[in-house]
CSV table of N, CA and C in Angstrom, one decimal:
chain,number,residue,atom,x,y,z
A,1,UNK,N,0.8,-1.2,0.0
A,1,UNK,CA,0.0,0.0,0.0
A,1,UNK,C,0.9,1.3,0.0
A,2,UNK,N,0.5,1.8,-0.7
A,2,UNK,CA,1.0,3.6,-0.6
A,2,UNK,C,0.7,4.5,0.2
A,3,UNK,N,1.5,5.3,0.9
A,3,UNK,CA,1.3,6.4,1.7
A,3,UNK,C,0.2,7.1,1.0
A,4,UNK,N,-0.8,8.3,2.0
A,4,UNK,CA,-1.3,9.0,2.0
A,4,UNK,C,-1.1,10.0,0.6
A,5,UNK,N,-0.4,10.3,1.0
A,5,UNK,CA,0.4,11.3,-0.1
A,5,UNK,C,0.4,11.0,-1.3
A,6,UNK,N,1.3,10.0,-1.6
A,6,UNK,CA,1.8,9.7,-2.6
A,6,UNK,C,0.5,8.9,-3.7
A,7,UNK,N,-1.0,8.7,-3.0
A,7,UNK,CA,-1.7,8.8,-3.7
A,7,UNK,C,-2.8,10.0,-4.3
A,8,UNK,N,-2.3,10.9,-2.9
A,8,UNK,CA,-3.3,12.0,-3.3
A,8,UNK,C,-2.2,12.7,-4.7
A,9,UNK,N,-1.3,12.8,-4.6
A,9,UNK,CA,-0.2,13.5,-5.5
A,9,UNK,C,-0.5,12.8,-6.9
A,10,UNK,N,-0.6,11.5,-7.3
A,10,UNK,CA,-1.3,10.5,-8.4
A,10,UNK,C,-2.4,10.7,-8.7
A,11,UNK,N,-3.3,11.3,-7.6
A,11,UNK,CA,-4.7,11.6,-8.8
A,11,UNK,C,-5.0,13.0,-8.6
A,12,UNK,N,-3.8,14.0,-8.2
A,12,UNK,CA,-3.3,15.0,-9.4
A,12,UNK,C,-3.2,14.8,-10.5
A,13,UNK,N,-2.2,14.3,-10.7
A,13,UNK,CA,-1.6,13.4,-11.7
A,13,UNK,C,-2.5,13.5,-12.7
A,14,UNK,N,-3.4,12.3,-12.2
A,14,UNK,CA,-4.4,11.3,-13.0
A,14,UNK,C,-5.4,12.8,-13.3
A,15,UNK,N,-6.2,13.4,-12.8
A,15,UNK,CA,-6.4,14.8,-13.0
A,15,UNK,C,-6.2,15.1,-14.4
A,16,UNK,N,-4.7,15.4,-14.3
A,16,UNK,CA,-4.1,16.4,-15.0
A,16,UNK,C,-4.1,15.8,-16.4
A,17,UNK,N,-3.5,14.2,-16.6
A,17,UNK,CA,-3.9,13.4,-17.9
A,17,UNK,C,-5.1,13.5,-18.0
A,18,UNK,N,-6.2,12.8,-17.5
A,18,UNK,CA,-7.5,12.9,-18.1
A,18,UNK,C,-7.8,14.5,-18.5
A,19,UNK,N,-7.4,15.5,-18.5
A,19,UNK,CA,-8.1,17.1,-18.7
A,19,UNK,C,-7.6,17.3,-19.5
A,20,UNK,N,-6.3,16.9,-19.8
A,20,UNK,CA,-5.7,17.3,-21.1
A,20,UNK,C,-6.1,16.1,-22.0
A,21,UNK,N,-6.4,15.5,-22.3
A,21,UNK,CA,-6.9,14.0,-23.0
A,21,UNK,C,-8.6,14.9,-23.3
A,22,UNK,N,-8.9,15.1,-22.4
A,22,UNK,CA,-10.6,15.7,-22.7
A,22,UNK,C,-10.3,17.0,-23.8
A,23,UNK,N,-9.3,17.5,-23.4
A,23,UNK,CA,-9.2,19.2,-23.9
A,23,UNK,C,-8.8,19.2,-25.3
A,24,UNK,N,-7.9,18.1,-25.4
A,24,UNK,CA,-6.8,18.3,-26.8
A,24,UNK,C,-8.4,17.1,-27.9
A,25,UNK,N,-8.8,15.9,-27.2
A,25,UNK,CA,-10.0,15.3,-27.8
A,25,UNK,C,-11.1,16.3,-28.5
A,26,UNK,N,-11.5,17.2,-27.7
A,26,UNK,CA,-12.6,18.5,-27.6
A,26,UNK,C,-12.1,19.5,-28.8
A,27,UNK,N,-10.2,19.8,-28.7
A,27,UNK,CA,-10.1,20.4,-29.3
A,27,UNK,C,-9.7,19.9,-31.3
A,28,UNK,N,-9.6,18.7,-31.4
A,28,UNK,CA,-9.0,18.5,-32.5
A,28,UNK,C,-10.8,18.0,-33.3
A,29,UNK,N,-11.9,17.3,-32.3
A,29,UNK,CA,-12.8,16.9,-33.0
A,29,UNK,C,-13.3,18.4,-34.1
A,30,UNK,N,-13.4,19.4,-32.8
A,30,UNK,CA,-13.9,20.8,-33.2
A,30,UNK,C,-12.8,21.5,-34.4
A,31,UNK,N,-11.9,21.0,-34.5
A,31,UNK,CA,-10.5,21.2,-35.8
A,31,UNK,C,-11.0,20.8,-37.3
A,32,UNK,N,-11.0,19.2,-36.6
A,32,UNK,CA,-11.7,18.4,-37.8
A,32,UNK,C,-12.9,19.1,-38.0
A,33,UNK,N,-14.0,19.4,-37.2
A,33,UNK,CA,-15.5,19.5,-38.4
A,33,UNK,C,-15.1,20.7,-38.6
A,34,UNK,N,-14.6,21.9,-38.5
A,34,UNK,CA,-14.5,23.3,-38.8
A,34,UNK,C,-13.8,23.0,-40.4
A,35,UNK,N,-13.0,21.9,-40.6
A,35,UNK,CA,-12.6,22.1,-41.9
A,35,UNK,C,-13.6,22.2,-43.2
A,36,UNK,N,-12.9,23.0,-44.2
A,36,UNK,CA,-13.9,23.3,-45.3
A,36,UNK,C,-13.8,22.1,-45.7
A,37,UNK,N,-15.1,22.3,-46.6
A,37,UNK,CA,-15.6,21.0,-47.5
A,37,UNK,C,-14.6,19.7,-48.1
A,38,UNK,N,-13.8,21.0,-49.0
A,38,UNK,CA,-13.0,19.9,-49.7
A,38,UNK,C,-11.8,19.4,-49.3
A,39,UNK,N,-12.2,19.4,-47.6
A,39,UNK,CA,-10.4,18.8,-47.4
A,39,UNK,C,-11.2,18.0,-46.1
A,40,UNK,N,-12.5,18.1,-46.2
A,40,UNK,CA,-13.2,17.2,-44.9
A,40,UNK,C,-12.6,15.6,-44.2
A,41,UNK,N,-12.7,15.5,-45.7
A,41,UNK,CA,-12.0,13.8,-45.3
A,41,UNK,C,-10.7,14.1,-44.9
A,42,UNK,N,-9.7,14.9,-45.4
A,42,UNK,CA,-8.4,14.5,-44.9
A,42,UNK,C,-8.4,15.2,-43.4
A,43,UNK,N,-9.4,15.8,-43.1
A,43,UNK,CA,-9.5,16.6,-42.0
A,43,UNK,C,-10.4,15.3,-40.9
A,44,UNK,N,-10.7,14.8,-41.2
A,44,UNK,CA,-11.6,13.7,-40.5
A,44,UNK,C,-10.1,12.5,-40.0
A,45,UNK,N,-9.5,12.4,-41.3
A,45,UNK,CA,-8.2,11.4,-41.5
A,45,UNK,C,-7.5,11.6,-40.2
A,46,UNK,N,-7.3,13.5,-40.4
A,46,UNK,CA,-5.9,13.5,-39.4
A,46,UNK,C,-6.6,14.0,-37.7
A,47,UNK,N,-7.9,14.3,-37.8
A,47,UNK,CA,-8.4,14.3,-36.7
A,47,UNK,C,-8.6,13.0,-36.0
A,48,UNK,N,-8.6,11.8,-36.6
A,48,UNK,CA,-8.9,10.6,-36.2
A,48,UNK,C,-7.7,9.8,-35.8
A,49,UNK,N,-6.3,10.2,-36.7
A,49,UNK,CA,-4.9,10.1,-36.0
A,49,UNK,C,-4.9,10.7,-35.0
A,50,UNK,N,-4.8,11.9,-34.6
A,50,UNK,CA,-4.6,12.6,-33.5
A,50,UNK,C,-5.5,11.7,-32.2
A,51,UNK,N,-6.7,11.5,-33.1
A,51,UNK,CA,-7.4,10.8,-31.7
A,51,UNK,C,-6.4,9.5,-31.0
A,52,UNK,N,-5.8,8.6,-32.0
A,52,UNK,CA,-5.3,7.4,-31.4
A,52,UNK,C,-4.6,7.7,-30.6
A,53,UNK,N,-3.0,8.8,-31.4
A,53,UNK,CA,-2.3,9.4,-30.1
A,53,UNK,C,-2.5,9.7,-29.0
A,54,UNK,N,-4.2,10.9,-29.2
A,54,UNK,CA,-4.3,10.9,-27.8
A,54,UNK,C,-4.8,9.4,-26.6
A,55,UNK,N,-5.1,8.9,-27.2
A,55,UNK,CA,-5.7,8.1,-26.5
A,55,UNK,C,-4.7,7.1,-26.3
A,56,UNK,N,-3.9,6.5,-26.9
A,56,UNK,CA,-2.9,6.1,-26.7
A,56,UNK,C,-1.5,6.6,-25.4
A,57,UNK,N,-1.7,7.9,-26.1
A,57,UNK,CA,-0.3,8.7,-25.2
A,57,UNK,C,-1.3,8.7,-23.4
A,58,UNK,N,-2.5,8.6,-23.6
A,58,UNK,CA,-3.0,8.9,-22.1
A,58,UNK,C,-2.9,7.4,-21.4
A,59,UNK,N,-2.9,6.2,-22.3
A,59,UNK,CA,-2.7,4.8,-21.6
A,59,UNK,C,-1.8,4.9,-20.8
A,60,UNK,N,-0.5,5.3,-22.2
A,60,UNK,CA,1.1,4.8,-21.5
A,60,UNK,C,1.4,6.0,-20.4
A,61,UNK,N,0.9,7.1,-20.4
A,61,UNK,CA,1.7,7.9,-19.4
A,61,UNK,C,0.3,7.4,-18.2
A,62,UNK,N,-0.7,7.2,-17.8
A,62,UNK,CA,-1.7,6.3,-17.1
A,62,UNK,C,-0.6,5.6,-16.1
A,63,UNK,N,-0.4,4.6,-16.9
A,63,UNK,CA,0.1,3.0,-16.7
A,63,UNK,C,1.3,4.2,-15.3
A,64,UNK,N,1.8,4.9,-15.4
A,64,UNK,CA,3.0,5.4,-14.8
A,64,UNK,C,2.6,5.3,-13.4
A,65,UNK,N,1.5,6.0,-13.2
A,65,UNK,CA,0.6,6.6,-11.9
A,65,UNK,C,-0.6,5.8,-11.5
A,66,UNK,N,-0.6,4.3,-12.1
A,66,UNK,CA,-2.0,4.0,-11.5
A,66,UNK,C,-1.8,2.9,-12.2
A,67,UNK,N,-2.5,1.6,-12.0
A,67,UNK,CA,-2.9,0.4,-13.3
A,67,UNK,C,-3.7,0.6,-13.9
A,68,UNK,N,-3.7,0.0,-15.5
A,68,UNK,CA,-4.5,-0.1,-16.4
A,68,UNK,C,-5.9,-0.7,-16.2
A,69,UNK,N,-6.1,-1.3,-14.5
A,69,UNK,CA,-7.7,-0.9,-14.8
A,69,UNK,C,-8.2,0.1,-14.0
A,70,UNK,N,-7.1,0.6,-13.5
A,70,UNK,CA,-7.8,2.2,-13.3
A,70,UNK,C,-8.6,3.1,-14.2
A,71,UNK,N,-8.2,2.1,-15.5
A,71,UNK,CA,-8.5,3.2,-16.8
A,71,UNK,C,-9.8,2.7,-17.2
A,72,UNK,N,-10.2,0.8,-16.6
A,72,UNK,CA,-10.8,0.4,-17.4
A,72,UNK,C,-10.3,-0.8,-18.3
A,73,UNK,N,-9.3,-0.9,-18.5
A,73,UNK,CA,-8.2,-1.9,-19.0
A,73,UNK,C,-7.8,-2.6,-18.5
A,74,UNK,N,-8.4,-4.4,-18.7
A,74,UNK,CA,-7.8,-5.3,-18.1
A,74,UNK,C,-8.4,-6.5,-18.8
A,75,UNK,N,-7.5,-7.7,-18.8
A,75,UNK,CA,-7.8,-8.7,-19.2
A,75,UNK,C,-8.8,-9.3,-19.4
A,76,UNK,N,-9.6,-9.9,-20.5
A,76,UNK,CA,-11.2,-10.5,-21.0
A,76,UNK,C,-11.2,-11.8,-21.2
A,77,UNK,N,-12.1,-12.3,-21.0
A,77,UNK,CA,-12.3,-13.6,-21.5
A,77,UNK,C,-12.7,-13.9,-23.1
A,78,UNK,N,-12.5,-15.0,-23.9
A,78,UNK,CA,-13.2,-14.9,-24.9
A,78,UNK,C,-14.9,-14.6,-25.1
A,79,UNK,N,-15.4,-15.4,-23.9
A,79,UNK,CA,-16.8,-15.2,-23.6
A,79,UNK,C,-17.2,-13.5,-23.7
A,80,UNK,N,-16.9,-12.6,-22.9
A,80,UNK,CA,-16.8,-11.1,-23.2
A,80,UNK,C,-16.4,-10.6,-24.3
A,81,UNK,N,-15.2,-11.2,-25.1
A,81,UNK,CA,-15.2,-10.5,-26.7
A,81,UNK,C,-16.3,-10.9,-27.6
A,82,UNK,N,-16.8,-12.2,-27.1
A,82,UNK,CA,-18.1,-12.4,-28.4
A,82,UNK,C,-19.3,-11.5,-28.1
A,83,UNK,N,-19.3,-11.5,-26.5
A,83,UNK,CA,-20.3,-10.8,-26.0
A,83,UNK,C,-20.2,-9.1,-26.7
A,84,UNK,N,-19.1,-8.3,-26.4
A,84,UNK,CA,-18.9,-7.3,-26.7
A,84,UNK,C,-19.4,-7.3,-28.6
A,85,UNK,N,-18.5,-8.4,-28.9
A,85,UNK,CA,-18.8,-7.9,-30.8
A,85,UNK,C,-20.1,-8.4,-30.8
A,86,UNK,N,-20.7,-9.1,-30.2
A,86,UNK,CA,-22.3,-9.4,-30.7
A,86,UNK,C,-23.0,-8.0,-30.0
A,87,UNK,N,-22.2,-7.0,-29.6
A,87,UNK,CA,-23.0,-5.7,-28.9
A,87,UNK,C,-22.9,-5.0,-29.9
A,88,UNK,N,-21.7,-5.0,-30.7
A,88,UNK,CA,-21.6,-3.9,-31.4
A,88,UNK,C,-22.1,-4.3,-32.5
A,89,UNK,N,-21.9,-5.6,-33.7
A,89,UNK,CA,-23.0,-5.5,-34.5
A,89,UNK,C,-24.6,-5.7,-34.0
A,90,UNK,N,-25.0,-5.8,-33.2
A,90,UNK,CA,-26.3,-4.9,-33.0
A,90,UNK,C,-26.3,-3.7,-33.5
A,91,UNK,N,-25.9,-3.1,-32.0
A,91,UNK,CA,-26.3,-1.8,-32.3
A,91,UNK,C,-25.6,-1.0,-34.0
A,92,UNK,N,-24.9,-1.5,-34.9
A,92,UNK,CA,-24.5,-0.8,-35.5
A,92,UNK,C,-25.4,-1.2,-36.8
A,93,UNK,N,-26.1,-2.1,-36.5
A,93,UNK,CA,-27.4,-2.4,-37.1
A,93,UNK,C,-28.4,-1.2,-36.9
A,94,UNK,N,-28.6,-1.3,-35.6
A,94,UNK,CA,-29.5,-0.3,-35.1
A,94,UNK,C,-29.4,1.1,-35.6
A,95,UNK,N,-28.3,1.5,-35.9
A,95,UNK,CA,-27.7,3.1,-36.3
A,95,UNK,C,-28.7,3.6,-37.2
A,96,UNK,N,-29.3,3.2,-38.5
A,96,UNK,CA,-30.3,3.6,-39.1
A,96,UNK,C,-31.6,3.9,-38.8
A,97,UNK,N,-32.5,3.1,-37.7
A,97,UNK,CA,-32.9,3.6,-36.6
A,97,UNK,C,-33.0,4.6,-36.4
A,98,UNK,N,-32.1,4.1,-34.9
A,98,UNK,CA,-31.3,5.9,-34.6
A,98,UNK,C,-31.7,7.1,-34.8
A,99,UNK,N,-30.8,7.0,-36.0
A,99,UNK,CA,-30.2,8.4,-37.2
A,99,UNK,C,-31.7,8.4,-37.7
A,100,UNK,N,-32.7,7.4,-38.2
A,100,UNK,CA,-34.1,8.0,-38.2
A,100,UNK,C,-35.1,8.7,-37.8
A,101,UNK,N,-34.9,8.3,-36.7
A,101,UNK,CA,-35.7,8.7,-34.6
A,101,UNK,C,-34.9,10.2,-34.6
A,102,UNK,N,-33.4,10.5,-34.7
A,102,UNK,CA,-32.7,11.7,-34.1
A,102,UNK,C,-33.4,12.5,-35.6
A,103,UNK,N,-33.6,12.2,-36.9
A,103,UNK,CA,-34.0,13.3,-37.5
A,103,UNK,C,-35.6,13.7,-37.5
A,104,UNK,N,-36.5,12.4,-36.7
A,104,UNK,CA,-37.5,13.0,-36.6
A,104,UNK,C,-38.0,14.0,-35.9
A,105,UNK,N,-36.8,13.6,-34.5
A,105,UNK,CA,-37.2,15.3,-33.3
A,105,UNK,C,-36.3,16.4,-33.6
A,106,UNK,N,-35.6,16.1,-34.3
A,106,UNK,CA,-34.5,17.3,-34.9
A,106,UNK,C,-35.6,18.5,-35.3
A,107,UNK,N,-35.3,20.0,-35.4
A,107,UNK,CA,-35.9,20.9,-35.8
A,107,UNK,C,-35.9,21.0,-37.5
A,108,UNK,N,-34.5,21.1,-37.8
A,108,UNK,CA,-34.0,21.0,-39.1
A,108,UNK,C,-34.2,20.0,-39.9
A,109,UNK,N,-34.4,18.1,-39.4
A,109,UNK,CA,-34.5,17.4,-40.1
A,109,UNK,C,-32.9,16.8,-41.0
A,110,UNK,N,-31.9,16.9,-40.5
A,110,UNK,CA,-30.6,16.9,-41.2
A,110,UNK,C,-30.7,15.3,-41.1
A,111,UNK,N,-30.5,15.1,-42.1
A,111,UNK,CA,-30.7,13.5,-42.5
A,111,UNK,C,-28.9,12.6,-42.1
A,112,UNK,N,-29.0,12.2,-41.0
A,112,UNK,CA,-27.4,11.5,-40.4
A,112,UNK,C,-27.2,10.2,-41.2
A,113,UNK,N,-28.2,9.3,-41.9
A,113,UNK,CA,-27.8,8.4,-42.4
A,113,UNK,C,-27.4,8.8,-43.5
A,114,UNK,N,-28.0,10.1,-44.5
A,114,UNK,CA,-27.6,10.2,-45.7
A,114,UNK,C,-26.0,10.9,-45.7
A,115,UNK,N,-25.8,11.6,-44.7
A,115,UNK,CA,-24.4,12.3,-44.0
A,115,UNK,C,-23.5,11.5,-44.3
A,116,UNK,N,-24.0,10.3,-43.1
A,116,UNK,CA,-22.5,8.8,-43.0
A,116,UNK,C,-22.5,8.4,-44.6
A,117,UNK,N,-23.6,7.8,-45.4
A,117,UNK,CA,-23.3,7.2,-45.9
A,117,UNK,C,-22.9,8.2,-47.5
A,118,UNK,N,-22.9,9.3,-47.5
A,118,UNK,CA,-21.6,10.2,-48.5
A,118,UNK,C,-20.4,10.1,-48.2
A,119,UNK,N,-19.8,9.6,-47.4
A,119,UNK,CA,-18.5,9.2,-47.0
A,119,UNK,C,-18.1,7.9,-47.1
A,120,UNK,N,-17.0,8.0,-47.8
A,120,UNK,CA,-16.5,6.2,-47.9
A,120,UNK,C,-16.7,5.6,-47.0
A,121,UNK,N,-16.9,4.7,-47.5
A,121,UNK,CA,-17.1,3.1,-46.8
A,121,UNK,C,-15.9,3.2,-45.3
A,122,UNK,N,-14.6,2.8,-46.3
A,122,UNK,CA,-13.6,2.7,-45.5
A,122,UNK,C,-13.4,4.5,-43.9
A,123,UNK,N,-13.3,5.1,-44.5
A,123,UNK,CA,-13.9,6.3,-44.0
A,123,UNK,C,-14.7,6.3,-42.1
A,124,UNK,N,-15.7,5.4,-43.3
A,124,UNK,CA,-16.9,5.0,-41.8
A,124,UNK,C,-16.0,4.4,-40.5
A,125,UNK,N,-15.9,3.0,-41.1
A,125,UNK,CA,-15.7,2.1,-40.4
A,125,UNK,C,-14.2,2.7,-39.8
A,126,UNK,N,-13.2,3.1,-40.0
A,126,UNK,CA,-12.4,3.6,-39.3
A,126,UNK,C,-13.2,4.8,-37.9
A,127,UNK,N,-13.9,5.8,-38.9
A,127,UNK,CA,-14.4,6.5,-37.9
A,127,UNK,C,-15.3,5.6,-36.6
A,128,UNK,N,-15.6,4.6,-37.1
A,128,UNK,CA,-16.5,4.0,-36.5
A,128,UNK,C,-15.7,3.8,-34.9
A,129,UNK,N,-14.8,2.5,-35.7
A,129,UNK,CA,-13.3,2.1,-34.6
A,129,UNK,C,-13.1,3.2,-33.4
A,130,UNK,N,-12.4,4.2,-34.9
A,130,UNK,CA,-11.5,5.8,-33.2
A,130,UNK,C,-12.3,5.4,-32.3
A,131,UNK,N,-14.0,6.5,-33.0
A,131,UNK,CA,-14.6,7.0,-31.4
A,131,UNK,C,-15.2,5.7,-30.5
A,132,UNK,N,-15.2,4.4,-30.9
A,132,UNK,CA,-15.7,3.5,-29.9
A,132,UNK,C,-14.0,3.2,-28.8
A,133,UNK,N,-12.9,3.3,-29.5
A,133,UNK,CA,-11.8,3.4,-29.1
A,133,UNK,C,-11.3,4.4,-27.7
A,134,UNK,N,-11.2,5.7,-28.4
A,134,UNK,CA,-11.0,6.4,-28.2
A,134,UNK,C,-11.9,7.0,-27.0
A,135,UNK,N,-12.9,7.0,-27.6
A,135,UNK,CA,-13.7,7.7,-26.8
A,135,UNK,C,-13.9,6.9,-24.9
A,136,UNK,N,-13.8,5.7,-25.3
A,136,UNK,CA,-13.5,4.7,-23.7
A,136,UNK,C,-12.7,5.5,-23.3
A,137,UNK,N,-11.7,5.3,-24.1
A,137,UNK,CA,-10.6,5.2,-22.8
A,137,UNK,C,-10.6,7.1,-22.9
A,138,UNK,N,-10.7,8.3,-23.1
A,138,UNK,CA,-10.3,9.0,-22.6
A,138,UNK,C,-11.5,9.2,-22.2
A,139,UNK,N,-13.0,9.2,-22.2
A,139,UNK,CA,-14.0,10.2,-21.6
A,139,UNK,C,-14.1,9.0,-20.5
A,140,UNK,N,-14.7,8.0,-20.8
A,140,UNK,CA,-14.9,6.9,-19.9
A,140,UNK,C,-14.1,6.3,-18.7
A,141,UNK,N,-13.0,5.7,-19.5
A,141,UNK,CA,-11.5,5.7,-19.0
A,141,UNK,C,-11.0,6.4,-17.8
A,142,UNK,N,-10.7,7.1,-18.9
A,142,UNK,CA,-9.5,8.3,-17.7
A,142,UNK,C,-9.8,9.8,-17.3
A,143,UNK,N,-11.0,9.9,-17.4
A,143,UNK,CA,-12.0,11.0,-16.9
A,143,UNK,C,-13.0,10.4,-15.7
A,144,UNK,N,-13.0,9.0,-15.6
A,144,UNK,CA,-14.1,8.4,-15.1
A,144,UNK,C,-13.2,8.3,-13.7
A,145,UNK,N,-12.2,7.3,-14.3
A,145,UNK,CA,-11.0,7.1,-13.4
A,145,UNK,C,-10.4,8.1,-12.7
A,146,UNK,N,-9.9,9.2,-13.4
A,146,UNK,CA,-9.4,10.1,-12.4
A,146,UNK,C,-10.6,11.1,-11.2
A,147,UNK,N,-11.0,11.1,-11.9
A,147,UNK,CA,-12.1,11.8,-11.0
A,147,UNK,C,-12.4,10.6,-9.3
A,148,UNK,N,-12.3,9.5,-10.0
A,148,UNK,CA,-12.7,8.2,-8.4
A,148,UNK,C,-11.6,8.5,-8.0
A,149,UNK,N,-10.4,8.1,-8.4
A,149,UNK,CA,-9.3,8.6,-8.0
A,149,UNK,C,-8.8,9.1,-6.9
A,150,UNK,N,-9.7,10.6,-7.3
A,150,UNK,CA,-10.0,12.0,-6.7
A,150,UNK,C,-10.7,11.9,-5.3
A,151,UNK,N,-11.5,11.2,-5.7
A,151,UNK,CA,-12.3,11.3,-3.8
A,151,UNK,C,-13.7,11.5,-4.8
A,152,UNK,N,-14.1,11.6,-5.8
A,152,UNK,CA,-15.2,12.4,-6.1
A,152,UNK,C,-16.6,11.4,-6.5
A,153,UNK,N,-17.3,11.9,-5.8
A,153,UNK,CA,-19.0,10.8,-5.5
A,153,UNK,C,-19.5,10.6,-7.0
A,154,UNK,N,-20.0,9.1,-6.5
A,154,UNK,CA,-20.3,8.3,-8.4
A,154,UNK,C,-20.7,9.7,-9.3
A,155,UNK,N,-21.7,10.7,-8.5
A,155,UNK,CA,-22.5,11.1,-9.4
A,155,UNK,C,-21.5,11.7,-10.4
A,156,UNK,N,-20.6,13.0,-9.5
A,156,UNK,CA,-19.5,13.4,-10.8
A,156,UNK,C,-18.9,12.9,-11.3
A,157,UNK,N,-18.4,11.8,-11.1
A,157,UNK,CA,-17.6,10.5,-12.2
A,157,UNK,C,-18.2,10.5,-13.4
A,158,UNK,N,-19.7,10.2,-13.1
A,158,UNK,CA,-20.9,10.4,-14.1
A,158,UNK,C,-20.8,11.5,-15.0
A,159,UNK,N,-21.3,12.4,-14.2
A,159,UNK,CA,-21.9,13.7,-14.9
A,159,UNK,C,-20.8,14.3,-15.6
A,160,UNK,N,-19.7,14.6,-15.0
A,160,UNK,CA,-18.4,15.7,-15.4
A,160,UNK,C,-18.6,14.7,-17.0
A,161,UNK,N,-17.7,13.9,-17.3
A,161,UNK,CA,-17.6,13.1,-18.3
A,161,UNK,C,-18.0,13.3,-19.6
A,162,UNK,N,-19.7,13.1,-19.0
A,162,UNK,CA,-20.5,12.9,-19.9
A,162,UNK,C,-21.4,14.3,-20.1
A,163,UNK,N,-20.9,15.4,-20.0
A,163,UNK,CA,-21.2,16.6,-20.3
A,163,UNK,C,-20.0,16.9,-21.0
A,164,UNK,N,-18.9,17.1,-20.8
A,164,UNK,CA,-17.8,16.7,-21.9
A,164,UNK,C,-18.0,15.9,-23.1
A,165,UNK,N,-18.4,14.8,-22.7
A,165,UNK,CA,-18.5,14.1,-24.1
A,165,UNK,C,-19.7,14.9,-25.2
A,166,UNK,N,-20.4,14.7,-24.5
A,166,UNK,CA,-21.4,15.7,-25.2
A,166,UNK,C,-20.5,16.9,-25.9
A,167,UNK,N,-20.7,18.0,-25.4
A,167,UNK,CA,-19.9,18.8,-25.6
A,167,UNK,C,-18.6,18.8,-26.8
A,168,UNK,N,-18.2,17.7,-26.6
A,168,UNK,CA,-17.3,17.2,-28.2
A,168,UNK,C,-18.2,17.1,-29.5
A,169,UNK,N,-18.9,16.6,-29.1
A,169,UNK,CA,-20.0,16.0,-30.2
A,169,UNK,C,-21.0,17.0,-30.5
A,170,UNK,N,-21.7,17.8,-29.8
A,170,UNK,CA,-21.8,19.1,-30.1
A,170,UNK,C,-21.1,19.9,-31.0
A,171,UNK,N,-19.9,20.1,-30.7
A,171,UNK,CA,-18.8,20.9,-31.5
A,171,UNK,C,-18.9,20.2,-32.7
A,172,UNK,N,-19.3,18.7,-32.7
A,172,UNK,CA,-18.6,18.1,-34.3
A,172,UNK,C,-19.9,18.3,-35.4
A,173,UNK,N,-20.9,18.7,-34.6
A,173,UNK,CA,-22.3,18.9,-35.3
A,173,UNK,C,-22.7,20.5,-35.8
């Protein structure tokens, strides 16, 4: 066990990676959609690099100050990977749905399935990957994580997060 200190000093730490992982996340999605039209995709491309880095660079410097399932990361069974991919083609079945339902209470009516599907194939499914990627481990992850960390009650673990997350996705809309 660790001294008093030396964990309150770590989820500083842990703090300080998750905020910059939310901020630089917040700031590159809002990078990418601000780009003009005809450079959208390469602007989606290198917005969606940037994401791995970030999410990556927040694992390995994580791993320093805390374990990897502090973040959420830890060992699975095969039973949980089938479980998980049989979650996700569901729901990515379901997306048209969705994107149906969101444009019927939409004011404007902006059609999200006709959106995704003007964008290459390959395109998608990368985009798909990042944000299911990405978006774990840094809103979920290591915003969820550092905040417990912290001393701070389920609810803000919750809420902080996922008013951020939002807020990304906002910006990208």
């Amino acid at each position: 066990p660790h001294p008093p200190q030396w964990r309150a000093r770590n989820a500083r730490v842990l703090l300080a990676i998750a905020s910059g992982a939310v901020i630089a996340s917040f700031a590159v999605t809002a990078a990418a959609a601000a780009a003009p039209s005809p450079w959208r995709s390469q602007a989606e491309l290198a917005g969606m690099g940037a994401l791995w880095v970030i999410a990556i660079g927040t694992v390995v410097v994580w791993r320093r100050y805390d374990s990897l399932a502090g973040i959420g990361l830890r060992r699975v069974g095969g039973r949980d990977v089938l479980i998980a991919f049989a979650s996700g083609v569901v729901l990515m079945l379901a997306v048209p749905a969705l994107a149906w339902l969101a444009t019927t209470v939409t004011a404007d009516g902006v059609g999200l399935v006709e959106s995704a599907t003007a964008r290459p194939a390959q395109l998608v499914v990368l985009g798909v990957l990042t944000a299911a990627v990405t978006e774990e481990v840094v809103f979920r992850g290591a915003a969820m994580g550092a905040l417990a960390r912290a001393g701070a009650v389920r609810f803000w673990q919750v809420a902080v997060p996922a008013v951020l997350f939002t807020a990304t996705h906002v910006a990208w809309s």
